Structure formats: C-alpha cells, structure tokens
Amino acid sequence: MSGVLASMIDGLLVGAVYGLAAMGLSLIWGVMDVINLTHGAMIALGMFSMYLLFGALGTNPYVLLLPVIAAGLLLGIIVYWMSVHWVVGRSMLMSLLSTFAVNMMVIGIGTAVWSTSPYNVNFTLPGITIGAYTFTGNHIAAAIAAVVLALALQLFLYHTRTGKAIRAVADNREAAELMGISTTAVLTIAFGIGIALAVTSGALISTLFPFTILSGSVYQLKSFVVTILAGLGKPFGALVAGVLLGLLEGVVTPFIAVSWIPLIEFGLFVVVLVAFPQGIFGRATA
Amino acid sequence: MIFRRPFFWLILIIAALFVYFPLHGNNVSLREDLILVAIAIILASNLNLMIGYTGYVNFGHIVFYGLGGYVGLYLATVRGWNLVLAALVAGLAVSLCGFLFGLLILRLRGAYFALATIGVLQAVQAFVSNFDPWGRSTGMYLSFDSYQPLGGAMRALWITYYLVIAVMALSMILSLAIKNSKFGLGLFAIREDEDAAVVLGVNATVYKAIIYSVSAFLPAVAGALMFYKNGMIDPSIAFEYMLSLEGIVMLMLGGQGVVMGAALGATLYEKLRSYLLTSSTLSNFHLVIAGGLLLVVVLFAPGGLIGWLYRLVPRARKVIE
C-alpha cells in the first residue's frame, strides 16, 4: 500500500511539470484561439537545449533554466511571425495546419541532427528517503521550479499592465483594440510566453527521464488532456489539472504496464471532452 | 449519372495507364514505384473526404491503413483466408470500428476532433503493441506458403499490384460519387457552417460518423493488400505517424476538396519524396521540406495546385473535379 502512496507522490511531482507544459498550450489557445501543434516539438527542443547547455557549461540545470526561458521567448516570437500571425482569425483548420507544418520542420531538423536515439541529462540531486522509498531530488526540484514559474505567470497575468492586456485580448480582441491595445504586440508576447513555458517544461523533463527528439509528442498529448481537464484559458487551472493527471498516472503505474498509459489518457481526453466540455473547473454555462 | 461525367472516364484511363506501363516489358521496378504512388493516392483521396469535403482534420488517418493491414494479415496467415476475402473483411471490420469510434469522437467539433484523432492514433498503437494475438511490438510475419494459392510469390506480387490499382481507381470514383450526391452536399454544408447545416436538417453527427467510416474502408483494404505484399507488419511501420502527416501535405499541395487535387498532390509528393530519399544530402531533410511546402501552401495558396489551375482556367472545373 505504501508503494502506491510513494508512486502517487512521485506522480504528483511529475504532474506539476505536465501542468507547466499545459499552461503554455492553454495560454496560446485561450488568447488567440490557435491550437499550437508545435507544442510537442518545442518541448523536445527544450529537452535538447538543456542537454546542450548542461553539456557545455556543466552548471546546475536549474540555473540554466533562465537562458532556456529567454531562448524559448525568442523562439516563440520567431514561430509566431513565421506561421501564426497570418492565420490568426482565419479558420481553425489553417492554424492547425500551419503550426503543424512548423512542427514537421522542427522534428525533421531535430531528427537529422540528433537522430531518434535517446539522450539524458546526467545530473542528480540528493533525494529524500522515507522508510523504504526514496524520492529523487530531481523530481522535487523540478516540481518546485514548475510551481514557482506557474505562480510567476499568474502574477504577471493578474498584476501587470501587459498581463491585463493579454487577458483583455483573450476576452474580446476587437474591444481590446478599440481600447488602444496593440493586439499584434500582445499576441506576439503571449505566443512567446506560451512557447517559453513549453520549452522550459521540456528542459525540466530532461532532468527526470531520458528523451528523444520524438518524446515531445507524448507530452503534447498529456498537455492536451490537461488543458481539456482544466478548461480553456485557465492557465493556473492547468497546473492543478496537471498535478491531477500526474497523480492518476502514479496510481495506475504500479498495476499496469507503462505502454498502456496513452490508451488511458486518450480515454480520459474523450470522456472529459464529451462529459465536461468546459473542463472540470468550469461551470455548465460559460 | 456518374458515367456521364468526363472525369469518371479520366479516372479509368489513369488506372489503365497504371496497369499498362509496368506490364509493358515486365518492368518490376516501375511497378514498385507506382504501387507507392497508388497507395499515396488512396490515402490522400480518402483523407480528402474528411478534410476537403467535411472540413474535419484527421491527423490519424493512417490508423485505418495499419489496422486494415493487421486484420488482413491475421486473416490471411493465421486463418488461411483467401487474399481478396481477407482484404474485404479487413476493410469492413475497420470501417465498422471507424463508425463506432466516429459516433463517439465526432460529437466533438472542429479542432477538438482534430486533437482526438491524434489520440486515436496513439491509443490504437498502444493497444496493438500490447495485443498478444498480433505479436505485440514484434508484429507478424507472413509464411511464404501463403503466396501459393495465388500461384507463387512472383504472380502474387503482380496480383496484389492490380488489386491496389483497382482500390486506387475505386477511391477516386468514390470521391467523385460522393461529391455529386445529396450526401456530399450535406457534408459540404457541414464544412461551411455546421450549425446552419444542422438547422436545415442535416444530421451532422450521423453524417460525420458515416463519412469517417467510409474514409476508413478503402485505406484498410489497401493496407491489407500492401502488408500482405510486404509479408510482415509491426506497430511502428503499420502506424507510421509521418505517413499520416504526409497525407495531409499531399492533399493540401494538390488542392483539398478536389478529387484530382488529392491524386495530383499524392503523385507529385511521392515523386518528390523518393527523389529526396535517394539523394544523399537531402535524405535527412525530406520532412523539413514537406513541412516547408505545407506551410507555403497553407499561407499563400490554400487552394493548392488545382485551386491555382481553377483560377487560371475557370473552365477546368467542368472536366477536372
């Protein structure tokens, strides 16, 4: 029984990182009504940027998060101007396909450079041992980093002028424009932040598990499930839902093979979408 | 009537050419090239039913092809069924699965559906990789004896080729027939405005589930034929995500919503891909080029090549559908 409990706590810690990844997806979706299919590729790029930086500098990976975040912002702005800006407001099909095209290009370049063999970031923090179980330091540190970043985003969105502008654009783009908000600038920033979150979560995941250039797609599916669970446009809800998903994985992993997890997640995705279209934190009418 | 449309005869001519060229001089390497083109046309044409006609993106279209391959190979080897029968039953079984699945996930609208299709692919792959009768992640092999009923391996390969070409022609005819039917009009209505279509009496959920399952049938048959021809199957080649994605690129390149667009895009893309894969410097970058191509088409020419032709020669609409 205590084995399940340990597995649950571990799931909870990893879940915070899932939540962070999903916040990026949720923010972009909520603000510009674009489902960012580069999400998985960006998570994978985060993993490899951590791998490269750690390999080159050898410093503490949690310090390296700062350059990773900055690079993520920049990357997000580039991707926005490459593919998203021209299709915002057009049919969803177009933005799905254009972000998807960028995804293919990133995965293609990544496969050419790193092939699809696994890599890992060789860094271990001392863990905490309780009885027969050890919680690795990396899991704890990653969860703390994820929660801190999530709180920072929450503060940014609700206590700064730019954050307010982002929320205004998410609510009603035309009205925001009439109030003198430059929507193009706001969309660029929001997309940059969304990608930065994806990249950062990828960097954190790289300290937990081995990864390949294709690993991003697994976490992309998780991010979709989490975003749907939380309901759209609720970034902080995404963190909570991420923790819930991690908890669920923690509960089931002692009993079934890991390869079944995509099936369970997909089932959850469909059930939640059909039964709670507003997310589990949403009201029936919104 | 469909026979009175010039495009119907054009399809038959294309299929006849596909048969004539490799047969003329027993050109096996040309046959192998053309079978890949035919498979690409089958996948793109049936994907067109979803994306082009109904306006619903299916990122996991390859699931049908892979599942068809599994069911077909299972029936042909383990059960020892006749190839044509096995392929047809595979098609029907996958279609039925598609219909039941469709009723469930097609309650989702637009983008949510697109996300669900990514999940379908991963879920089915996870299921097959854990499914004992189908050999889990190692897959299944065809015993060489299975080719005997068709008169040995050599003849069997030619027979599967003709069957694949027949499926290709059927795919295009099916697209044409749906386009010119009342059912097709209902789908177009859903594509343009689903709410309005529902108000006007189109039962959107059922229509979508039907087209989802129809778009599953021929790819599943083709999968059964193709994996029978290859003699083996495993989850990673059956559910190759990249092929699923490339299908979308083919369709957008040629022109979504147009029968000829799917076929033309599939042919050109398949040629481009085989050129890139054989070139030593570019082989690693075919995905990058495919992505770039998709981006350019989506941003600058959403109608694809055929859309461009239509603008150039408006009369072309009458012949090329």
mmCIF file of N, CA, C and O in Angstrom, chain A residues 157-228:
data_model
loop_
_atom_site.group_PDB
_atom_site.id
_atom_site.type_symbol
_atom_site.label_atom_id
_atom_site.label_comp_id
_atom_site.label_asym_id
_atom_site.label_seq_id
_atom_site.Cartn_x
_atom_site.Cartn_y
_atom_site.Cartn_z
ATOM 1 N N LEU A 157 0.096 37.754 -15.188
ATOM 2 C CA LEU A 157 -1.179 37.938 -15.885
ATOM 3 C C LEU A 157 -2.128 38.831 -15.100
ATOM 4 O O LEU A 157 -2.910 39.583 -15.676
ATOM 5 N N TYR A 158 -2.077 38.758 -13.774
ATOM 6 C CA TYR A 158 -3.089 39.455 -12.988
ATOM 7 C C TYR A 158 -2.591 40.730 -12.331
ATOM 8 O O TYR A 158 -3.366 41.487 -11.782
ATOM 9 N N HIS A 159 -1.280 40.991 -12.349
ATOM 10 C CA HIS A 159 -0.788 42.169 -11.633
ATOM 11 C C HIS A 159 0.121 43.057 -12.455
ATOM 12 O O HIS A 159 0.819 43.895 -11.902
ATOM 13 N N THR A 160 0.167 42.859 -13.780
ATOM 14 C CA THR A 160 0.939 43.813 -14.580
ATOM 15 C C THR A 160 0.030 44.333 -15.689
ATOM 16 O O THR A 160 -0.995 43.734 -16.012
ATOM 17 N N ARG A 161 0.463 45.440 -16.256
ATOM 18 C CA ARG A 161 -0.322 46.054 -17.328
ATOM 19 C C ARG A 161 -0.359 45.142 -18.570
ATOM 20 O O ARG A 161 -1.404 44.968 -19.191
ATOM 21 N N THR A 162 0.813 44.572 -18.901
ATOM 22 C CA THR A 162 0.871 43.691 -20.071
ATOM 23 C C THR A 162 -0.023 42.469 -19.857
ATOM 24 O O THR A 162 -0.733 42.038 -20.759
ATOM 25 N N GLY A 163 0.032 41.944 -18.619
ATOM 26 C CA GLY A 163 -0.800 40.779 -18.310
ATOM 27 C C GLY A 163 -2.265 41.107 -18.486
ATOM 28 O O GLY A 163 -3.044 40.322 -19.039
ATOM 29 N N LYS A 164 -2.624 42.293 -18.044
ATOM 30 C CA LYS A 164 -4.013 42.722 -18.176
ATOM 31 C C LYS A 164 -4.390 42.817 -19.656
ATOM 32 O O LYS A 164 -5.482 42.406 -20.062
ATOM 33 N N ALA A 165 -3.453 43.350 -20.453
ATOM 34 C CA ALA A 165 -3.710 43.473 -21.896
ATOM 35 C C ALA A 165 -3.909 42.093 -22.517
ATOM 36 O O ALA A 165 -4.798 41.893 -23.353
ATOM 37 N N ILE A 166 -3.100 41.133 -22.084
ATOM 38 C CA ILE A 166 -3.244 39.783 -22.628
ATOM 39 C C ILE A 166 -4.622 39.235 -22.293
ATOM 40 O O ILE A 166 -5.324 38.677 -23.147
ATOM 41 N N ARG A 167 -5.051 39.437 -21.050
ATOM 42 C CA ARG A 167 -6.366 38.923 -20.668
ATOM 43 C C ARG A 167 -7.474 39.639 -21.433
ATOM 44 O O ARG A 167 -8.478 39.045 -21.820
ATOM 45 N N ALA A 168 -7.260 40.929 -21.673
ATOM 46 C CA ALA A 168 -8.265 41.689 -22.419
ATOM 47 C C ALA A 168 -8.402 41.151 -23.836
ATOM 48 O O ALA A 168 -9.513 40.957 -24.348
ATOM 49 N N VAL A 169 -7.263 40.875 -24.462
ATOM 50 C CA VAL A 169 -7.306 40.365 -25.839
ATOM 51 C C VAL A 169 -7.962 38.985 -25.864
ATOM 52 O O VAL A 169 -8.725 38.659 -26.772
ATOM 53 N N ALA A 170 -7.678 38.187 -24.832
ATOM 54 C CA ALA A 170 -8.287 36.866 -24.778
ATOM 55 C C ALA A 170 -9.800 36.985 -24.670
ATOM 56 O O ALA A 170 -10.549 36.223 -25.283
ATOM 57 N N ASP A 171 -10.258 37.973 -23.891
ATOM 58 C CA ASP A 171 -11.702 38.144 -23.698
ATOM 59 C C ASP A 171 -12.388 38.591 -24.973
ATOM 60 O O ASP A 171 -13.395 38.045 -25.374
ATOM 61 N N ASN A 172 -11.856 39.633 -25.577
ATOM 62 C CA ASN A 172 -12.506 40.195 -26.750
ATOM 63 C C ASN A 172 -11.491 41.023 -27.517
ATOM 64 O O ASN A 172 -11.142 42.127 -27.116
ATOM 65 N N ARG A 173 -11.028 40.445 -28.643
ATOM 66 C CA ARG A 173 -9.930 41.084 -29.349
ATOM 67 C C ARG A 173 -10.326 42.452 -29.889
ATOM 68 O O ARG A 173 -9.576 43.413 -29.796
ATOM 69 N N GLU A 174 -11.522 42.543 -30.457
ATOM 70 C CA GLU A 174 -11.927 43.814 -31.064
ATOM 71 C C GLU A 174 -12.061 44.908 -30.019
ATOM 72 O O GLU A 174 -11.592 46.031 -30.202
ATOM 73 N N ALA A 175 -12.728 44.577 -28.912
ATOM 74 C CA ALA A 175 -12.903 45.578 -27.861
ATOM 75 C C ALA A 175 -11.543 46.031 -27.349
ATOM 76 O O ALA A 175 -11.326 47.221 -27.101
ATOM 77 N N ALA A 176 -10.620 45.086 -27.193
ATOM 78 C CA ALA A 176 -9.288 45.438 -26.705
ATOM 79 C C ALA A 176 -8.613 46.404 -27.669
ATOM 80 O O ALA A 176 -7.981 47.379 -27.262
ATOM 81 N N GLU A 177 -8.786 46.142 -28.963
ATOM 82 C CA GLU A 177 -8.185 47.017 -29.961
ATOM 83 C C GLU A 177 -8.783 48.422 -29.868
ATOM 84 O O GLU A 177 -8.087 49.422 -29.958
ATOM 85 N N LEU A 178 -10.084 48.486 -29.659
ATOM 86 C CA LEU A 178 -10.752 49.789 -29.552
ATOM 87 C C LEU A 178 -10.266 50.561 -28.332
ATOM 88 O O LEU A 178 -10.317 51.780 -28.296
ATOM 89 N N MET A 179 -9.809 49.836 -27.303
ATOM 90 C CA MET A 179 -9.300 50.499 -26.103
ATOM 91 C C MET A 179 -7.842 50.910 -26.271
ATOM 92 O O MET A 179 -7.188 51.318 -25.321
ATOM 93 N N GLY A 180 -7.304 50.727 -27.473
ATOM 94 C CA GLY A 180 -5.946 51.179 -27.735
ATOM 95 C C GLY A 180 -4.871 50.163 -27.442
ATOM 96 O O GLY A 180 -3.704 50.511 -27.339
ATOM 97 N N ILE A 181 -5.247 48.896 -27.290
ATOM 98 C CA ILE A 181 -4.226 47.866 -27.076
ATOM 99 C C ILE A 181 -3.745 47.374 -28.434
ATOM 100 O O ILE A 181 -4.554 47.070 -29.309
ATOM 101 N N SER A 182 -2.423 47.314 -28.596
ATOM 102 C CA SER A 182 -1.894 46.792 -29.855
ATOM 103 C C SER A 182 -1.972 45.276 -29.822
ATOM 104 O O SER A 182 -1.164 44.613 -29.177
ATOM 105 N N THR A 183 -2.973 44.723 -30.504
ATOM 106 C CA THR A 183 -3.180 43.281 -30.382
ATOM 107 C C THR A 183 -2.022 42.495 -30.964
ATOM 108 O O THR A 183 -1.682 41.444 -30.444
ATOM 109 N N THR A 184 -1.414 43.016 -32.026
ATOM 110 C CA THR A 184 -0.301 42.275 -32.616
ATOM 111 C C THR A 184 0.810 42.081 -31.594
ATOM 112 O O THR A 184 1.332 40.973 -31.417
ATOM 113 N N ALA A 185 1.141 43.166 -30.889
ATOM 114 C CA ALA A 185 2.195 43.057 -29.875
ATOM 115 C C ALA A 185 1.779 42.070 -28.795
ATOM 116 O O ALA A 185 2.565 41.223 -28.365
ATOM 117 N N VAL A 186 0.527 42.164 -28.359
ATOM 118 C CA VAL A 186 0.065 41.291 -27.281
ATOM 119 C C VAL A 186 0.084 39.829 -27.714
ATOM 120 O O VAL A 186 0.542 38.957 -26.971
ATOM 121 N N LEU A 187 -0.377 39.566 -28.936
ATOM 122 C CA LEU A 187 -0.383 38.183 -29.413
ATOM 123 C C LEU A 187 1.039 37.641 -29.513
ATOM 124 O O LEU A 187 1.310 36.498 -29.152
ATOM 125 N N THR A 188 1.964 38.503 -30.002
ATOM 126 C CA THR A 188 3.352 38.058 -30.109
ATOM 127 C C THR A 188 3.892 37.682 -28.737
ATOM 128 O O THR A 188 4.506 36.623 -28.555
ATOM 129 N N ILE A 189 3.631 38.564 -27.740
ATOM 130 C CA ILE A 189 4.144 38.289 -26.394
ATOM 131 C C ILE A 189 3.513 37.013 -25.840
ATOM 132 O O ILE A 189 4.197 36.146 -25.299
ATOM 133 N N ALA A 190 2.195 36.903 -26.009
ATOM 134 C CA ALA A 190 1.513 35.736 -25.445
ATOM 135 C C ALA A 190 2.034 34.452 -26.080
ATOM 136 O O ALA A 190 2.276 33.458 -25.388
ATOM 137 N N PHE A 191 2.245 34.484 -27.389
ATOM 138 C CA PHE A 191 2.750 33.280 -28.045
ATOM 139 C C PHE A 191 4.168 32.974 -27.552
ATOM 140 O O PHE A 191 4.501 31.818 -27.271
ATOM 141 N N GLY A 192 4.976 34.040 -27.417
ATOM 142 C CA GLY A 192 6.335 33.851 -26.903
ATOM 143 C C GLY A 192 6.316 33.209 -25.529
ATOM 144 O O GLY A 192 7.057 32.248 -25.267
ATOM 145 N N ILE A 193 5.438 33.696 -24.650
ATOM 146 C CA ILE A 193 5.371 33.130 -23.292
ATOM 147 C C ILE A 193 4.922 31.675 -23.351
ATOM 148 O O ILE A 193 5.467 30.807 -22.668
ATOM 149 N N GLY A 194 3.918 31.420 -24.208
ATOM 150 C CA GLY A 194 3.415 30.051 -24.316
ATOM 151 C C GLY A 194 4.511 29.085 -24.735
ATOM 152 O O GLY A 194 4.659 28.003 -24.151
ATOM 153 N N ILE A 195 5.295 29.491 -25.732
ATOM 154 C CA ILE A 195 6.379 28.618 -26.187
ATOM 155 C C ILE A 195 7.455 28.512 -25.112
ATOM 156 O O ILE A 195 8.002 27.433 -24.862
ATOM 157 N N ALA A 196 7.738 29.643 -24.438
ATOM 158 C CA ALA A 196 8.753 29.602 -23.377
ATOM 159 C C ALA A 196 8.356 28.592 -22.305
ATOM 160 O O ALA A 196 9.198 27.850 -21.797
ATOM 161 N N LEU A 197 7.055 28.546 -21.981
ATOM 162 C CA LEU A 197 6.598 27.575 -20.972
ATOM 163 C C LEU A 197 6.819 26.146 -21.464
ATOM 164 O O LEU A 197 7.278 25.279 -20.702
ATOM 165 N N ALA A 198 6.495 25.902 -22.747
ATOM 166 C CA ALA A 198 6.676 24.551 -23.291
ATOM 167 C C ALA A 198 8.153 24.161 -23.248
ATOM 168 O O ALA A 198 8.514 23.062 -22.804
ATOM 169 N N VAL A 199 9.004 25.091 -23.700
ATOM 170 C CA VAL A 199 10.440 24.808 -23.749
ATOM 171 C C VAL A 199 10.977 24.548 -22.341
ATOM 172 O O VAL A 199 11.738 23.611 -22.100
ATOM 173 N N THR A 200 10.540 25.388 -21.388
ATOM 174 C CA THR A 200 11.022 25.230 -20.018
ATOM 175 C C THR A 200 10.591 23.893 -19.429
ATOM 176 O O THR A 200 11.375 23.203 -18.767
ATOM 177 N N SER A 201 9.336 23.522 -19.677
ATOM 178 C CA SER A 201 8.896 22.249 -19.121
ATOM 179 C C SER A 201 9.696 21.113 -19.752
ATOM 180 O O SER A 201 10.048 20.148 -19.069
ATOM 181 N N GLY A 202 10.002 21.252 -21.045
ATOM 182 C CA GLY A 202 10.839 20.243 -21.687
ATOM 183 C C GLY A 202 12.199 20.156 -21.005
ATOM 184 O O GLY A 202 12.711 19.063 -20.739
ATOM 185 N N ALA A 203 12.774 21.328 -20.682
ATOM 186 C CA ALA A 203 14.080 21.349 -20.013
ATOM 187 C C ALA A 203 13.994 20.642 -18.663
ATOM 188 O O ALA A 203 14.892 19.895 -18.276
ATOM 189 N N LEU A 204 12.882 20.874 -17.944
ATOM 190 C CA LEU A 204 12.721 20.218 -16.636
ATOM 191 C C LEU A 204 12.563 18.704 -16.818
ATOM 192 O O LEU A 204 13.146 17.924 -16.061
ATOM 193 N N ILE A 205 11.757 18.303 -17.821
ATOM 194 C CA ILE A 205 11.544 16.868 -18.033
ATOM 195 C C ILE A 205 12.867 16.178 -18.362
ATOM 196 O O ILE A 205 13.108 15.048 -17.953
ATOM 197 N N SER A 206 13.750 16.898 -19.076
ATOM 198 C CA SER A 206 15.016 16.271 -19.471
ATOM 199 C C SER A 206 15.864 15.898 -18.258
ATOM 200 O O SER A 206 16.733 15.045 -18.349
ATOM 201 N N THR A 207 15.613 16.568 -17.099
ATOM 202 C CA THR A 207 16.376 16.187 -15.903
ATOM 203 C C THR A 207 15.739 14.994 -15.190
ATOM 204 O O THR A 207 16.294 14.485 -14.229
ATOM 205 N N LEU A 208 14.554 14.579 -15.661
ATOM 206 C CA LEU A 208 13.858 13.484 -14.983
ATOM 207 C C LEU A 208 13.974 12.166 -15.729
ATOM 208 O O LEU A 208 14.200 11.123 -15.139
ATOM 209 N N PHE A 209 13.748 12.218 -17.060
ATOM 210 C CA PHE A 209 13.695 10.988 -17.838
ATOM 211 C C PHE A 209 14.598 11.102 -19.063
ATOM 212 O O PHE A 209 14.856 12.210 -19.529
ATOM 213 N N PRO A 210 15.060 9.963 -19.605
ATOM 214 C CA PRO A 210 15.724 10.016 -20.904
ATOM 215 C C PRO A 210 14.736 10.452 -21.981
ATOM 216 O O PRO A 210 13.521 10.290 -21.809
ATOM 217 N N PHE A 211 15.247 11.011 -23.075
ATOM 218 C CA PHE A 211 14.343 11.563 -24.084
ATOM 219 C C PHE A 211 14.935 11.403 -25.471
ATOM 220 O O PHE A 211 16.144 11.234 -25.623
ATOM 221 N N THR A 212 14.061 11.454 -26.488
ATOM 222 C CA THR A 212 14.489 11.518 -27.877
ATOM 223 C C THR A 212 13.826 12.737 -28.496
ATOM 224 O O THR A 212 13.008 13.390 -27.848
ATOM 225 N N ILE A 213 14.150 13.007 -29.744
ATOM 226 C CA ILE A 213 13.556 14.172 -30.400
ATOM 227 C C ILE A 213 12.045 13.978 -30.564
ATOM 228 O O ILE A 213 11.282 14.926 -30.683
ATOM 229 N N LEU A 214 11.600 12.716 -30.536
ATOM 230 C CA LEU A 214 10.167 12.456 -30.721
ATOM 231 C C LEU A 214 9.400 12.423 -29.405
ATOM 232 O O LEU A 214 8.177 12.305 -29.403
ATOM 233 N N SER A 215 10.105 12.543 -28.276
ATOM 234 C CA SER A 215 9.427 12.447 -26.979
ATOM 235 C C SER A 215 8.360 13.518 -26.807
ATOM 236 O O SER A 215 7.396 13.323 -26.062
ATOM 237 N N GLY A 216 8.554 14.652 -27.463
ATOM 238 C CA GLY A 216 7.628 15.755 -27.284
ATOM 239 C C GLY A 216 6.187 15.355 -27.521
ATOM 240 O O GLY A 216 5.283 15.839 -26.839
ATOM 241 N N SER A 217 5.952 14.433 -28.479
ATOM 242 C CA SER A 217 4.565 14.116 -28.827
ATOM 243 C C SER A 217 3.827 13.464 -27.651
ATOM 244 O O SER A 217 2.641 13.674 -27.474
ATOM 245 N N VAL A 218 4.561 12.702 -26.836
ATOM 246 C CA VAL A 218 3.936 12.093 -25.665
ATOM 247 C C VAL A 218 3.436 13.181 -24.719
ATOM 248 O O VAL A 218 2.296 13.141 -24.236
ATOM 249 N N TYR A 219 4.310 14.186 -24.490
ATOM 250 C CA TYR A 219 3.942 15.241 -23.553
ATOM 251 C C TYR A 219 2.920 16.183 -24.170
ATOM 252 O O TYR A 219 2.148 16.824 -23.462
ATOM 253 N N GLN A 220 2.919 16.252 -25.501
ATOM 254 C CA GLN A 220 1.892 17.065 -26.157
ATOM 255 C C GLN A 220 0.519 16.469 -25.886
ATOM 256 O O GLN A 220 -0.415 17.188 -25.535
ATOM 257 N N LEU A 221 0.417 15.142 -25.994
ATOM 258 C CA LEU A 221 -0.870 14.501 -25.707
ATOM 259 C C LEU A 221 -1.286 14.765 -24.262
ATOM 260 O O LEU A 221 -2.431 15.116 -23.983
ATOM 261 N N LYS A 222 -0.318 14.661 -23.349
ATOM 262 C CA LYS A 222 -0.627 14.928 -21.942
ATOM 263 C C LYS A 222 -1.100 16.373 -21.773
ATOM 264 O O LYS A 222 -2.036 16.646 -21.034
ATOM 265 N N SER A 223 -0.429 17.294 -22.495
ATOM 266 C CA SER A 223 -0.810 18.697 -22.367
ATOM 267 C C SER A 223 -2.232 18.925 -22.853
ATOM 268 O O SER A 223 -2.980 19.704 -22.257
ATOM 269 N N PHE A 224 -2.603 18.238 -23.934
ATOM 270 C CA PHE A 224 -3.974 18.374 -24.415
ATOM 271 C C PHE A 224 -4.946 17.880 -23.359
ATOM 272 O O PHE A 224 -5.940 18.540 -23.057
ATOM 273 N N VAL A 225 -4.655 16.712 -22.795
ATOM 274 C CA VAL A 225 -5.551 16.152 -21.781
ATOM 275 C C VAL A 225 -5.684 17.120 -20.620
ATOM 276 O O VAL A 225 -6.791 17.419 -20.157
ATOM 277 N N VAL A 226 -4.542 17.666 -20.174
ATOM 278 C CA VAL A 226 -4.556 18.574 -19.030
ATOM 279 C C VAL A 226 -5.340 19.846 -19.359
ATOM 280 O O VAL A 226 -6.164 20.307 -18.566
ATOM 281 N N THR A 227 -5.095 20.394 -20.558
ATOM 282 C CA THR A 227 -5.786 21.629 -20.944
ATOM 283 C C THR A 227 -7.291 21.414 -20.984
ATOM 284 O O THR A 227 -8.070 22.260 -20.533
ATOM 285 N N ILE A 228 -7.696 20.273 -21.534
ATOM 286 C CA ILE A 228 -9.116 19.978 -21.619
ATOM 287 C C ILE A 228 -9.699 19.778 -20.219
ATOM 288 O O ILE A 228 -10.796 20.240 -19.915
#
